[in-house]
XYZ file of C-alpha atoms in Angstrom:
238
model
C 31.807 -31.311 -226.256
C 34.402 -33.355 -224.331
C 32.188 -33.968 -221.371
C 28.496 -33.875 -220.686
C 27.355 -31.082 -218.292
C 27.129 -32.148 -214.721
C 24.304 -31.219 -212.430
C 26.066 -31.778 -209.091
C 29.567 -32.008 -207.679
C 30.999 -35.065 -209.547
C 33.032 -37.460 -207.604
C 32.681 -40.761 -209.410
C 34.015 -44.057 -208.119
C 37.503 -44.911 -209.501
C 37.420 -46.749 -212.755
C 39.842 -47.701 -215.484
C 39.924 -45.323 -218.410
C 42.018 -44.989 -221.478
C 45.354 -43.591 -220.374
C 44.980 -45.335 -216.958
C 45.476 -48.794 -218.304
C 48.614 -51.000 -218.132
C 51.417 -50.419 -220.644
C 50.904 -51.174 -224.221
C 53.130 -53.357 -226.444
C 56.670 -52.272 -226.735
C 57.199 -51.982 -223.006
C 58.140 -55.019 -221.026
C 58.235 -56.310 -217.469
C 61.204 -58.146 -216.103
C 59.674 -60.652 -213.644
C 62.956 -62.470 -212.955
C 64.068 -66.025 -213.401
C 61.684 -68.767 -212.491
C 58.693 -66.353 -212.457
C 55.521 -68.088 -213.754
C 53.466 -64.950 -214.025
C 50.246 -63.870 -212.319
C 47.283 -61.733 -213.431
C 48.370 -58.834 -211.177
C 51.792 -58.665 -212.928
C 50.221 -56.449 -215.614
C 49.540 -53.825 -212.905
C 53.086 -53.703 -211.441
C 55.770 -51.206 -212.315
C 56.767 -51.692 -215.970
C 60.328 -51.956 -217.213
C 60.500 -49.548 -220.126
C 62.919 -49.415 -223.029
C 65.150 -46.799 -221.342
C 65.829 -49.172 -218.443
C 63.529 -47.358 -215.948
C 60.525 -48.917 -214.233
C 57.386 -46.841 -214.264
C 53.842 -47.069 -213.056
C 51.837 -48.969 -215.680
C 49.819 -45.984 -216.788
C 52.875 -44.015 -217.755
C 53.936 -45.630 -221.047
C 50.392 -46.638 -222.040
C 49.310 -43.835 -224.303
C 51.935 -41.480 -225.707
C 54.543 -38.920 -224.702
C 52.213 -36.508 -222.886
C 51.338 -39.172 -220.291
C 54.909 -40.194 -219.949
C 55.922 -36.588 -219.222
C 53.102 -36.255 -216.789
C 54.412 -39.311 -214.877
C 58.155 -38.483 -215.003
C 57.973 -34.697 -214.310
C 54.802 -33.697 -212.558
C 52.829 -36.527 -210.875
C 53.733 -36.646 -207.139
C 55.718 -33.423 -207.184
C 54.990 -31.023 -204.246
C 53.924 -27.610 -205.625
C 56.291 -24.724 -204.788
C 53.727 -21.936 -204.848
C 50.040 -21.196 -204.437
C 49.183 -21.425 -208.196
C 50.763 -24.876 -208.200
C 48.370 -26.042 -205.481
C 45.420 -24.465 -207.128
C 46.423 -26.034 -210.412
C 46.410 -29.491 -208.778
C 42.855 -28.931 -207.601
C 41.769 -27.630 -210.980
C 43.227 -30.489 -212.953
C 41.564 -33.094 -210.752
C 38.197 -31.338 -210.977
C 38.562 -31.351 -214.760
C 39.630 -34.956 -214.762
C 36.514 -36.224 -213.043
C 34.958 -38.833 -215.354
C 37.823 -38.602 -217.803
C 41.233 -40.283 -218.185
C 44.678 -39.096 -217.248
C 45.454 -38.896 -220.913
C 42.677 -36.374 -221.552
C 44.223 -33.981 -219.064
C 47.905 -34.630 -219.793
C 47.449 -33.915 -223.585
C 45.694 -30.671 -222.827
C 47.928 -29.481 -220.050
C 49.655 -26.697 -221.925
C 46.405 -25.460 -223.436
C 44.682 -25.488 -220.065
C 47.596 -23.572 -218.496
C 47.261 -20.844 -221.159
C 43.474 -20.732 -221.208
C 43.069 -20.743 -217.454
C 45.392 -17.855 -216.802
C 48.312 -19.956 -215.553
C 46.135 -21.204 -212.725
C 46.772 -17.987 -210.814
C 43.594 -17.729 -208.745
C 43.561 -13.939 -208.727
C 43.685 -13.828 -212.524
C 41.182 -16.670 -213.104
C 38.830 -15.079 -210.647
C 38.423 -12.103 -212.963
C 36.864 -14.177 -215.752
C 33.357 -13.019 -216.765
C 30.487 -15.032 -218.250
C 31.593 -13.870 -221.661
C 35.089 -15.200 -221.022
C 33.619 -18.578 -220.007
C 31.673 -18.587 -223.267
C 34.912 -18.027 -225.107
C 36.685 -20.811 -223.269
C 33.934 -23.217 -224.258
C 34.928 -22.680 -227.869
C 38.580 -23.503 -227.179
C 39.490 -27.116 -228.133
C 42.435 -27.018 -225.689
C 40.021 -26.863 -222.759
C 37.664 -29.456 -221.222
C 34.557 -27.819 -222.645
C 32.200 -28.411 -219.741
C 30.528 -25.183 -218.582
C 29.743 -26.595 -215.111
C 33.416 -27.479 -214.520
C 34.738 -24.248 -215.914
C 32.357 -22.145 -213.846
C 33.381 -24.140 -210.779
C 37.024 -23.336 -211.427
C 36.197 -19.608 -211.652
C 34.178 -19.852 -208.407
C 37.079 -21.647 -206.695
C 39.555 -19.138 -207.919
C 37.536 -16.476 -206.177
C 37.465 -18.583 -203.008
C 41.230 -19.231 -203.144
C 42.385 -15.778 -204.195
C 44.816 -14.431 -201.604
C 45.849 -17.894 -200.324
C 49.590 -18.269 -200.091
C 51.596 -21.498 -200.102
C 51.595 -21.499 -196.342
C 47.791 -21.628 -196.333
C 47.777 -24.647 -198.702
C 50.536 -26.233 -196.588
C 48.266 -25.865 -193.469
C 45.466 -27.756 -195.280
C 47.652 -30.811 -195.926
C 50.219 -30.635 -193.092
C 48.742 -33.513 -191.127
C 47.502 -35.590 -194.008
C 50.730 -37.312 -195.138
C 51.488 -40.789 -193.682
C 54.339 -41.167 -191.144
C 55.647 -43.911 -193.293
C 54.730 -44.137 -196.938
C 53.517 -47.675 -197.716
C 53.558 -47.727 -201.464
C 51.150 -50.170 -203.242
C 52.906 -52.906 -205.174
C 50.360 -52.963 -207.963
C 47.713 -50.565 -209.359
C 45.066 -53.018 -208.055
C 46.277 -52.205 -204.485
C 46.104 -48.470 -204.981
C 43.190 -46.925 -203.086
C 40.760 -44.703 -204.965
C 39.790 -42.849 -201.854
C 41.255 -42.228 -198.393
C 40.452 -40.704 -195.018
C 43.071 -38.022 -195.799
C 41.245 -37.150 -198.958
C 37.898 -36.957 -197.198
C 39.433 -34.646 -194.685
C 40.965 -32.343 -197.331
C 37.615 -32.311 -199.191
C 35.899 -31.087 -195.984
C 38.600 -28.445 -195.385
C 38.349 -27.125 -198.960
C 34.530 -27.111 -198.743
C 34.810 -25.036 -195.569
C 37.022 -22.538 -197.524
C 34.272 -22.206 -200.144
C 35.737 -24.631 -202.781
C 33.200 -26.638 -204.785
C 33.359 -29.804 -206.878
C 35.912 -31.453 -204.685
C 34.629 -34.570 -203.044
C 36.712 -37.283 -201.332
C 37.795 -39.069 -204.468
C 38.911 -35.884 -206.217
C 40.677 -34.621 -203.036
C 42.475 -38.005 -202.747
C 43.821 -37.575 -206.239
C 44.956 -34.035 -205.363
C 47.000 -35.498 -202.538
C 48.542 -38.079 -204.883
C 49.289 -35.412 -207.541
C 51.012 -33.196 -205.041
C 53.037 -35.905 -203.308
C 51.267 -35.652 -199.916
C 50.300 -39.284 -200.382
C 52.525 -41.727 -202.294
C 51.413 -41.543 -205.941
C 53.871 -44.005 -207.454
C 54.046 -47.826 -207.111
C 56.759 -49.659 -205.363
C 59.383 -50.381 -207.991
C 58.707 -47.287 -209.979
C 61.813 -45.088 -210.399
C 59.810 -42.115 -209.162
C 58.825 -43.869 -205.928
C 60.297 -41.913 -202.978
C 61.009 -38.806 -205.122
C 59.261 -35.460 -205.225
C 61.882 -33.414 -207.091
C 61.818 -34.654 -210.642
C 60.589 -31.277 -211.862
C 57.407 -29.249 -212.012
C 57.613 -27.594 -215.463
């Protein structure tokens, strides 16, 4: 199993995990002339070999994580399945690393019916049993059953419904953290989204998970100052 069964809605405090750590050897920072270095420099945007600066988690653990950073993280969804996918991925990620989700993304997309709520909602107990044998999936029954439950709660929601949930949650001016140490693990906006989703019947989304949903979907700034993706939301969603 990839993850021990949970007995309640998991919403752990933020912690560093493999795939969330600063860049590994082979990627360098460019602190500028006269810079003496400081402990927090390891958590700033990293200058990579292609000349682009990225959040330090992006080049840390292989191509899947790099693609997640460059193409998907912080990109506003264009349709209802995209919003639902963001919620599902952050539920699955609870207690795990970014890398665990990024490397399984294609398998999860296939196994979980493209994250189309109306399709996922039709899964039976036998279907869930089959999913738990699939190595491409986070094989945690509690989480998978929560996703099926949430699909039934979200079936019929259109992009305008999701937009209403987050319309007032983005900051008037995006103050991007300079280092990963300054990045908040929870926010009032995340707590409010969690409450709204709970009211719609969604489970397993507490304040921390909802905060990450807002980062993933670009409602809150998900990239550090200095990252080439900072200020963008159109790098792609494939």
